Amino acid sequence: MTQPKKAVYFFCVHSVDHVAGHVFEAARKLHGPGETDILVDRDPVLRYTDEKGDSFWFVRTERVVSHDFTHYLPIMQRHFSDFDLAGIITWHAGENAPDNILTTHTTGDVDSGSFGPANPEYMRNLLLAMERSRVDAGLETYRTTTEATHWSGMVYGGGAPDLIPQYPVPVLDIEIGSSPDCWSNPTAAAVLATSLFGVFGGDGRRARRLLCAGGVHFEPSFAAAALQTWDDWGFAVSHILANQWLVTGRYENEDGPERLDACVRSIAGGIDGIAFHDNLKGVYKDRFRALGAKLGIPAFKHQTLRRPETIAWADRQT
């Protein structure tokens, strides 16, 4: 018998967040979670258990969790350290940020090599659920996408990056972006709320777990791979190391391989392949080729993602 799973979601409903309150109310309307005896920021934590026994917990907070991680980390460790997945529901913004997006990303500070735990299977399930819900809702002008691994605590002074791995549960930021019209769109909020309940249900396909490297923050080739299928297979992405942070983190330095090892160790089940953007400088491509050789897995340019049947996976004949 399969062990029931638990997901916890954090919503900053009391202050600055433009999205969390809308998604929280949409989730509450969907399944009417009941109160527990756990209090966080004076609000009771809510819980819904589905027919499979999987439970989904909803935590209202006064501040965005990653913006004040020194405060919330002890709470998360105390009450939610034995969970299978955590999600921070929030808004996406930024200069030149794309509009009309439903997006998610793993947690980590690439510069320092501080990577939070990542679960490619659950991230894939979430992305598939987001896309399925988007289509069902007729949200045609929106797209489902991935973001590069990062931690907004670095921008908002949430704490030192070495705090990130101290929470042992895979954390995903789950966002709507990137303008006020998108943040307040009730259909987008309902789509995101629906997808939260799909993180433990996949499409039945086996998955090739990828480490992705290079490219821009919203790298189209990696986003496309996350939703791609062939035969009875699909790709499962988790950590995506954008070019900008490989450069500022100077991964060509002596400690670069050590930080890449830490990244791989943080990914549940390990990885089956490494996809690097063709525009990466040669020194970084060499780092990823060496990592693939050490792990005995293929490392290949991003264009190859469009031809997954040609990849020489380690567990099959070439």
CSV table of C-alpha atoms in Angstrom, one decimal:
chain,number,residue,atom,x,y,z
A,1,MET,CA,0.0,0.0,0.0
A,2,THR,CA,1.3,3.4,-1.0
A,3,GLN,CA,2.2,5.7,2.0
A,4,PRO,CA,0.1,8.8,2.0
A,5,LYS,CA,2.0,12.0,1.1
A,6,LYS,CA,1.8,15.5,2.5
A,7,ALA,CA,2.3,18.9,0.8
A,8,VAL,CA,2.3,22.2,2.7
A,9,TYR,CA,1.7,25.6,1.0
A,10,PHE,CA,2.5,29.0,2.4
A,11,PHE,CA,0.5,32.1,1.5
A,12,CYS,CA,1.4,35.6,2.5
A,13,VAL,CA,-2.2,36.8,2.9
A,14,HIS,CA,-1.7,39.7,5.3
A,15,SER,CA,0.6,42.1,3.6
A,16,VAL,CA,2.6,42.7,0.4
A,17,ASP,CA,1.8,39.6,-1.7
A,18,HIS,CA,-0.3,40.3,-4.8
A,19,VAL,CA,-1.2,36.7,-5.6
A,20,ALA,CA,-1.2,34.5,-2.5
A,21,GLY,CA,-4.5,35.8,-1.1
A,22,HIS,CA,-6.4,35.1,-4.3
A,23,VAL,CA,-5.0,31.6,-4.7
A,24,PHE,CA,-5.6,30.8,-1.1
A,25,GLU,CA,-9.3,31.7,-1.4
A,26,ALA,CA,-9.6,29.8,-4.6
A,27,ALA,CA,-8.1,26.7,-3.0
A,28,ARG,CA,-10.4,27.0,0.0
A,29,LYS,CA,-13.5,27.2,-2.3
A,30,LEU,CA,-12.3,24.1,-4.1
A,31,HIS,CA,-12.1,21.7,-1.2
A,32,GLY,CA,-12.9,23.5,2.0
A,33,PRO,CA,-9.9,22.5,4.1
A,34,GLY,CA,-10.6,22.2,7.9
A,35,GLU,CA,-8.7,23.8,10.7
A,36,THR,CA,-5.9,22.1,12.6
A,37,ASP,CA,-4.6,23.0,16.0
A,38,ILE,CA,-1.3,24.5,14.6
A,39,LEU,CA,-1.1,28.3,14.6
A,40,VAL,CA,1.2,30.3,12.4
A,41,ASP,CA,1.1,34.1,12.7
A,42,ARG,CA,-2.1,33.7,14.8
A,43,ASP,CA,-4.0,31.9,12.0
A,44,PRO,CA,-4.8,28.2,12.2
A,45,VAL,CA,-3.2,26.0,9.6
A,46,LEU,CA,-5.8,24.3,7.3
A,47,ARG,CA,-5.7,20.8,6.0
A,48,TYR,CA,-7.5,18.9,3.3
A,49,THR,CA,-7.2,15.1,2.8
A,50,ASP,CA,-8.1,13.5,-0.5
A,51,GLU,CA,-9.6,10.1,-1.3
A,52,LYS,CA,-6.1,8.6,-1.6
A,53,GLY,CA,-5.1,9.8,1.9
A,54,ASP,CA,-2.7,12.5,0.6
A,55,SER,CA,-3.0,15.7,2.6
A,56,PHE,CA,-2.6,19.3,1.6
A,57,TRP,CA,-1.9,21.9,4.3
A,58,PHE,CA,-2.4,25.6,4.0
A,59,VAL,CA,-0.4,28.1,6.0
A,60,ARG,CA,-1.2,31.8,6.1
A,61,THR,CA,1.7,34.1,6.9
A,62,GLU,CA,2.2,37.8,7.6
A,63,ARG,CA,5.3,37.9,5.4
A,64,VAL,CA,6.5,36.0,2.4
A,65,VAL,CA,8.4,33.0,3.8
A,66,SER,CA,11.6,33.5,1.8
A,67,HIS,CA,11.6,37.2,2.6
A,68,ASP,CA,12.0,36.5,6.4
A,69,PHE,CA,13.4,33.0,6.4
A,70,THR,CA,15.2,33.5,9.7
A,71,HIS,CA,11.7,33.8,11.3
A,72,TYR,CA,9.9,31.1,9.4
A,73,LEU,CA,12.6,28.4,9.2
A,74,PRO,CA,12.2,27.3,12.8
A,75,ILE,CA,8.4,27.2,12.3
A,76,MET,CA,8.8,25.1,9.2
A,77,GLN,CA,11.3,22.8,10.9
A,78,ARG,CA,9.1,22.3,13.9
A,79,HIS,CA,5.8,21.6,12.2
A,80,PHE,CA,6.5,20.6,8.6
A,81,SER,CA,9.8,18.9,8.4
A,82,ASP,CA,8.4,15.5,7.6
A,83,PHE,CA,6.5,16.6,4.5
A,84,ASP,CA,7.0,15.5,0.9
A,85,LEU,CA,6.8,18.9,-0.7
A,86,ALA,CA,6.4,22.6,0.3
A,87,GLY,CA,5.3,25.4,-1.9
A,88,ILE,CA,5.4,29.2,-1.6
A,89,ILE,CA,2.6,30.8,-3.5
A,90,THR,CA,3.5,34.3,-4.6
A,91,TRP,CA,3.8,36.8,-7.5
A,92,HIS,CA,6.4,37.2,-10.1
A,93,ALA,CA,7.7,40.6,-11.2
A,94,GLY,CA,10.9,42.1,-12.5
A,95,GLU,CA,12.3,44.2,-15.3
A,96,ASN,CA,11.6,42.6,-18.7
A,97,ALA,CA,9.7,39.8,-16.9
A,98,PRO,CA,7.2,38.0,-19.3
A,99,ASP,CA,3.5,38.5,-18.7
A,100,ASN,CA,0.7,36.0,-18.6
A,101,ILE,CA,2.7,33.2,-17.0
A,102,LEU,CA,2.1,30.4,-14.6
A,103,THR,CA,5.5,29.4,-13.3
A,104,THR,CA,7.5,27.5,-10.7
A,105,HIS,CA,11.1,27.1,-9.7
A,106,THR,CA,13.3,25.3,-7.2
A,107,THR,CA,15.1,27.0,-4.4
A,108,GLY,CA,18.8,27.7,-4.3
A,109,ASP,CA,21.5,30.3,-4.4
A,110,VAL,CA,23.6,29.3,-7.4
A,111,ASP,CA,26.3,31.8,-6.6
A,112,SER,CA,27.2,30.3,-3.3
A,113,GLY,CA,26.3,26.7,-4.2
A,114,SER,CA,23.5,26.5,-1.5
A,115,PHE,CA,20.8,24.3,-3.0
A,116,GLY,CA,17.5,23.3,-1.4
A,117,PRO,CA,16.2,19.8,-1.8
A,118,ALA,CA,14.5,19.2,-5.2
A,119,ASN,CA,12.1,16.6,-6.3
A,120,PRO,CA,11.9,16.4,-10.1
A,121,GLU,CA,8.8,14.1,-10.1
A,122,TYR,CA,6.7,16.5,-8.0
A,123,MET,CA,7.8,19.5,-10.0
A,124,ARG,CA,6.9,17.7,-13.2
A,125,ASN,CA,3.5,16.7,-11.7
A,126,LEU,CA,2.9,20.4,-10.7
A,127,LEU,CA,3.8,21.7,-14.2
A,128,LEU,CA,1.5,19.1,-15.8
A,129,ALA,CA,-1.3,20.0,-13.5
A,130,MET,CA,-0.8,23.7,-14.1
A,131,GLU,CA,-0.9,23.2,-17.9
A,132,ARG,CA,-3.9,20.9,-17.7
A,133,SER,CA,-5.8,23.3,-15.5
A,134,ARG,CA,-4.8,26.2,-17.8
A,135,VAL,CA,-6.2,24.4,-20.8
A,136,ASP,CA,-9.4,23.3,-19.0
A,137,ALA,CA,-10.0,26.9,-17.9
A,138,GLY,CA,-9.6,28.3,-21.4
A,139,LEU,CA,-6.8,30.6,-20.2
A,140,GLU,CA,-5.4,30.7,-23.8
A,141,THR,CA,-3.3,33.8,-23.4
A,142,TYR,CA,-1.2,32.4,-20.5
A,143,ARG,CA,1.6,29.9,-20.7
A,144,THR,CA,3.0,27.4,-18.2
A,145,THR,CA,6.8,27.8,-17.8
A,146,THR,CA,9.8,27.1,-15.6
A,147,GLU,CA,12.2,29.6,-14.0
A,148,ALA,CA,15.9,29.2,-13.2
A,149,THR,CA,16.7,28.1,-9.7
A,150,HIS,CA,17.0,31.1,-7.3
A,151,TRP,CA,16.0,32.3,-3.8
A,152,SER,CA,14.2,35.6,-3.4
A,153,GLY,CA,15.6,35.8,0.2
A,154,MET,CA,18.8,37.1,-1.4
A,155,VAL,CA,17.0,40.1,-2.7
A,156,TYR,CA,14.7,40.8,0.3
A,157,GLY,CA,17.2,40.1,3.1
A,158,GLY,CA,15.6,36.9,4.2
A,159,GLY,CA,18.8,35.5,5.6
A,160,ALA,CA,22.1,33.9,4.7
A,161,PRO,CA,21.9,31.4,1.8
A,162,ASP,CA,23.3,28.6,4.0
A,163,LEU,CA,19.8,28.6,5.6
A,164,ILE,CA,18.3,27.1,2.5
A,165,PRO,CA,19.4,23.5,2.9
A,166,GLN,CA,18.4,23.5,6.6
A,167,TYR,CA,14.8,22.9,5.6
A,168,PRO,CA,14.8,19.2,4.5
A,169,VAL,CA,11.7,19.4,2.3
A,170,PRO,CA,11.8,20.2,-1.4
A,171,VAL,CA,10.5,23.8,-1.8
A,172,LEU,CA,9.0,25.3,-5.0
A,173,ASP,CA,8.0,28.9,-5.6
A,174,ILE,CA,4.7,28.8,-7.4
A,175,GLU,CA,3.8,32.1,-9.1
A,176,ILE,CA,1.6,34.1,-11.4
A,177,GLY,CA,3.3,36.9,-13.3
A,178,SER,CA,4.1,39.5,-14.1
A,179,SER,CA,1.8,42.5,-14.0
A,180,PRO,CA,-1.1,43.7,-11.8
A,181,ASP,CA,-3.7,42.5,-14.3
A,182,CYS,CA,-2.2,39.0,-14.1
A,183,TRP,CA,-1.9,39.0,-10.3
A,184,SER,CA,-5.5,39.9,-9.9
A,185,ASN,CA,-6.9,37.6,-12.6
A,186,PRO,CA,-9.4,35.3,-10.8
A,187,THR,CA,-9.2,32.6,-13.5
A,188,ALA,CA,-5.4,32.4,-13.2
A,189,ALA,CA,-5.7,32.2,-9.4
A,190,ALA,CA,-8.2,29.3,-9.7
A,191,VAL,CA,-5.9,27.5,-12.2
A,192,LEU,CA,-3.0,27.8,-9.8
A,193,ALA,CA,-5.1,26.7,-6.9
A,194,THR,CA,-6.4,23.6,-8.8
A,195,SER,CA,-2.8,22.6,-9.7
A,196,LEU,CA,-1.7,22.5,-6.0
A,197,PHE,CA,-3.8,19.4,-5.5
A,198,GLY,CA,-2.1,17.6,-8.4
A,199,VAL,CA,1.5,17.5,-7.2
A,200,PHE,CA,1.3,13.8,-6.3
A,201,GLY,CA,-0.5,12.6,-9.4
A,202,GLY,CA,1.4,12.2,-12.6
A,203,ASP,CA,0.5,11.1,-16.1
A,204,GLY,CA,1.8,7.6,-15.7
A,205,ARG,CA,4.9,8.1,-17.8
A,206,ARG,CA,8.4,7.3,-16.7
A,207,ALA,CA,10.6,10.4,-16.3
A,208,ARG,CA,14.2,11.2,-17.3
A,209,ARG,CA,15.5,13.5,-14.5
A,210,LEU,CA,17.5,16.4,-15.9
A,211,LEU,CA,20.0,19.0,-14.5
A,212,CYS,CA,19.7,22.0,-16.8
A,213,ALA,CA,22.4,24.7,-17.2
A,214,GLY,CA,22.9,27.9,-19.1
A,215,GLY,CA,20.4,30.1,-21.0
A,216,VAL,CA,18.3,32.9,-19.6
A,217,HIS,CA,16.1,33.0,-16.5
A,218,PHE,CA,13.0,31.9,-18.5
A,219,GLU,CA,14.8,29.5,-20.8
A,220,PRO,CA,12.3,28.4,-23.5
A,221,SER,CA,14.1,25.1,-24.3
A,222,PHE,CA,14.0,24.0,-20.7
A,223,ALA,CA,10.4,25.1,-20.3
A,224,ALA,CA,9.4,23.1,-23.4
A,225,ALA,CA,11.3,20.0,-22.2
A,226,ALA,CA,9.4,20.1,-18.9
A,227,LEU,CA,6.1,19.5,-20.7
A,228,GLN,CA,7.5,17.3,-23.5
A,229,THR,CA,6.6,13.6,-23.8
A,230,TRP,CA,7.7,10.8,-26.1
A,231,ASP,CA,6.6,7.2,-26.1
A,232,ASP,CA,6.0,6.5,-22.4
A,233,TRP,CA,8.6,8.9,-21.3
A,234,GLY,CA,8.8,12.5,-20.2
A,235,PHE,CA,11.5,14.9,-18.8
A,236,ALA,CA,11.5,15.9,-15.2
A,237,VAL,CA,13.4,19.1,-14.5
A,238,SER,CA,14.3,20.6,-11.2
A,239,HIS,CA,17.4,22.7,-10.7
A,240,ILE,CA,18.0,25.0,-13.6
A,241,LEU,CA,21.3,26.9,-13.4
A,242,ALA,CA,21.0,30.1,-15.4
A,243,ASN,CA,24.0,31.4,-17.3
A,244,GLN,CA,24.1,34.7,-15.3
A,245,TRP,CA,24.7,32.9,-12.0
A,246,LEU,CA,27.2,30.4,-13.3
A,247,VAL,CA,29.2,33.4,-14.4
A,248,THR,CA,28.8,35.6,-11.3
A,249,GLY,CA,29.4,32.4,-9.2
A,250,ARG,CA,32.6,31.8,-11.2
A,251,TYR,CA,31.9,28.1,-11.6
A,252,GLU,CA,35.1,27.9,-13.7
A,253,ASN,CA,37.0,28.2,-10.4
A,254,GLU,CA,38.5,25.3,-8.4
A,255,ASP,CA,35.4,24.9,-6.2
A,256,GLY,CA,33.0,24.8,-9.2
A,257,PRO,CA,32.9,21.0,-9.4
A,258,GLU,CA,32.2,20.8,-5.6
A,259,ARG,CA,29.2,23.1,-5.9
A,260,LEU,CA,27.9,21.1,-8.9
A,261,ASP,CA,28.2,18.0,-6.8
A,262,ALA,CA,26.2,19.6,-4.1
A,263,CYS,CA,23.5,20.5,-6.6
A,264,VAL,CA,23.2,16.9,-7.9
A,265,ARG,CA,23.1,15.6,-4.3
A,266,SER,CA,20.1,17.8,-3.6
A,267,ILE,CA,18.0,16.2,-6.3
A,268,ALA,CA,15.9,13.3,-5.2
A,269,GLY,CA,16.8,10.2,-7.2
A,270,GLY,CA,19.8,11.8,-8.8
A,271,ILE,CA,19.9,12.8,-12.5
A,272,ASP,CA,19.8,10.8,-15.8
A,273,GLY,CA,21.2,13.6,-17.9
A,274,ILE,CA,22.6,17.1,-18.1
A,275,ALA,CA,21.3,19.5,-20.7
A,276,PHE,CA,23.4,22.6,-21.2
A,277,HIS,CA,22.6,25.6,-23.4
A,278,ASP,CA,24.8,25.8,-26.5
A,279,ASN,CA,25.6,29.5,-25.8
A,280,LEU,CA,27.5,28.6,-22.5
A,281,LYS,CA,31.1,29.5,-22.6
A,282,GLY,CA,33.4,26.5,-23.3
A,283,VAL,CA,34.8,26.4,-19.7
A,284,TYR,CA,31.3,25.8,-18.3
A,285,LYS,CA,30.4,23.3,-20.9
A,286,ASP,CA,33.6,21.4,-19.9
A,287,ARG,CA,32.4,21.5,-16.3
A,288,PHE,CA,29.1,19.8,-17.2
A,289,ARG,CA,30.7,17.3,-19.6
A,290,ALA,CA,33.1,16.3,-16.8
A,291,LEU,CA,30.3,16.0,-14.3
A,292,GLY,CA,28.4,13.8,-16.8
A,293,ALA,CA,31.4,11.6,-17.3
A,294,LYS,CA,31.9,11.2,-13.5
A,295,LEU,CA,28.3,10.2,-13.1
A,296,GLY,CA,28.2,8.0,-16.1
A,297,ILE,CA,25.3,9.9,-17.7
A,298,PRO,CA,25.0,11.9,-21.0
A,299,ALA,CA,25.7,15.6,-21.1
A,300,PHE,CA,24.4,17.3,-24.2
A,301,LYS,CA,23.4,20.6,-25.9
A,302,HIS,CA,19.9,21.9,-25.4
A,303,GLN,CA,18.9,21.3,-29.0
A,304,THR,CA,19.1,17.6,-28.3
A,305,LEU,CA,16.1,17.9,-26.0
A,306,ARG,CA,13.9,18.0,-29.1
A,307,ARG,CA,15.2,14.6,-30.1
A,308,PRO,CA,15.1,12.6,-26.8
A,309,GLU,CA,15.0,9.3,-28.5
A,310,THR,CA,18.6,9.9,-29.8
A,311,ILE,CA,20.1,10.5,-26.4
A,312,ALA,CA,22.4,7.7,-25.2
A,313,TRP,CA,20.8,7.2,-21.8
A,314,ALA,CA,23.0,5.2,-19.4
A,315,ASP,CA,20.5,2.4,-19.0
A,316,ARG,CA,20.0,1.5,-22.6
A,317,GLN,CA,22.0,0.5,-25.7
A,318,THR,CA,23.1,3.4,-27.9
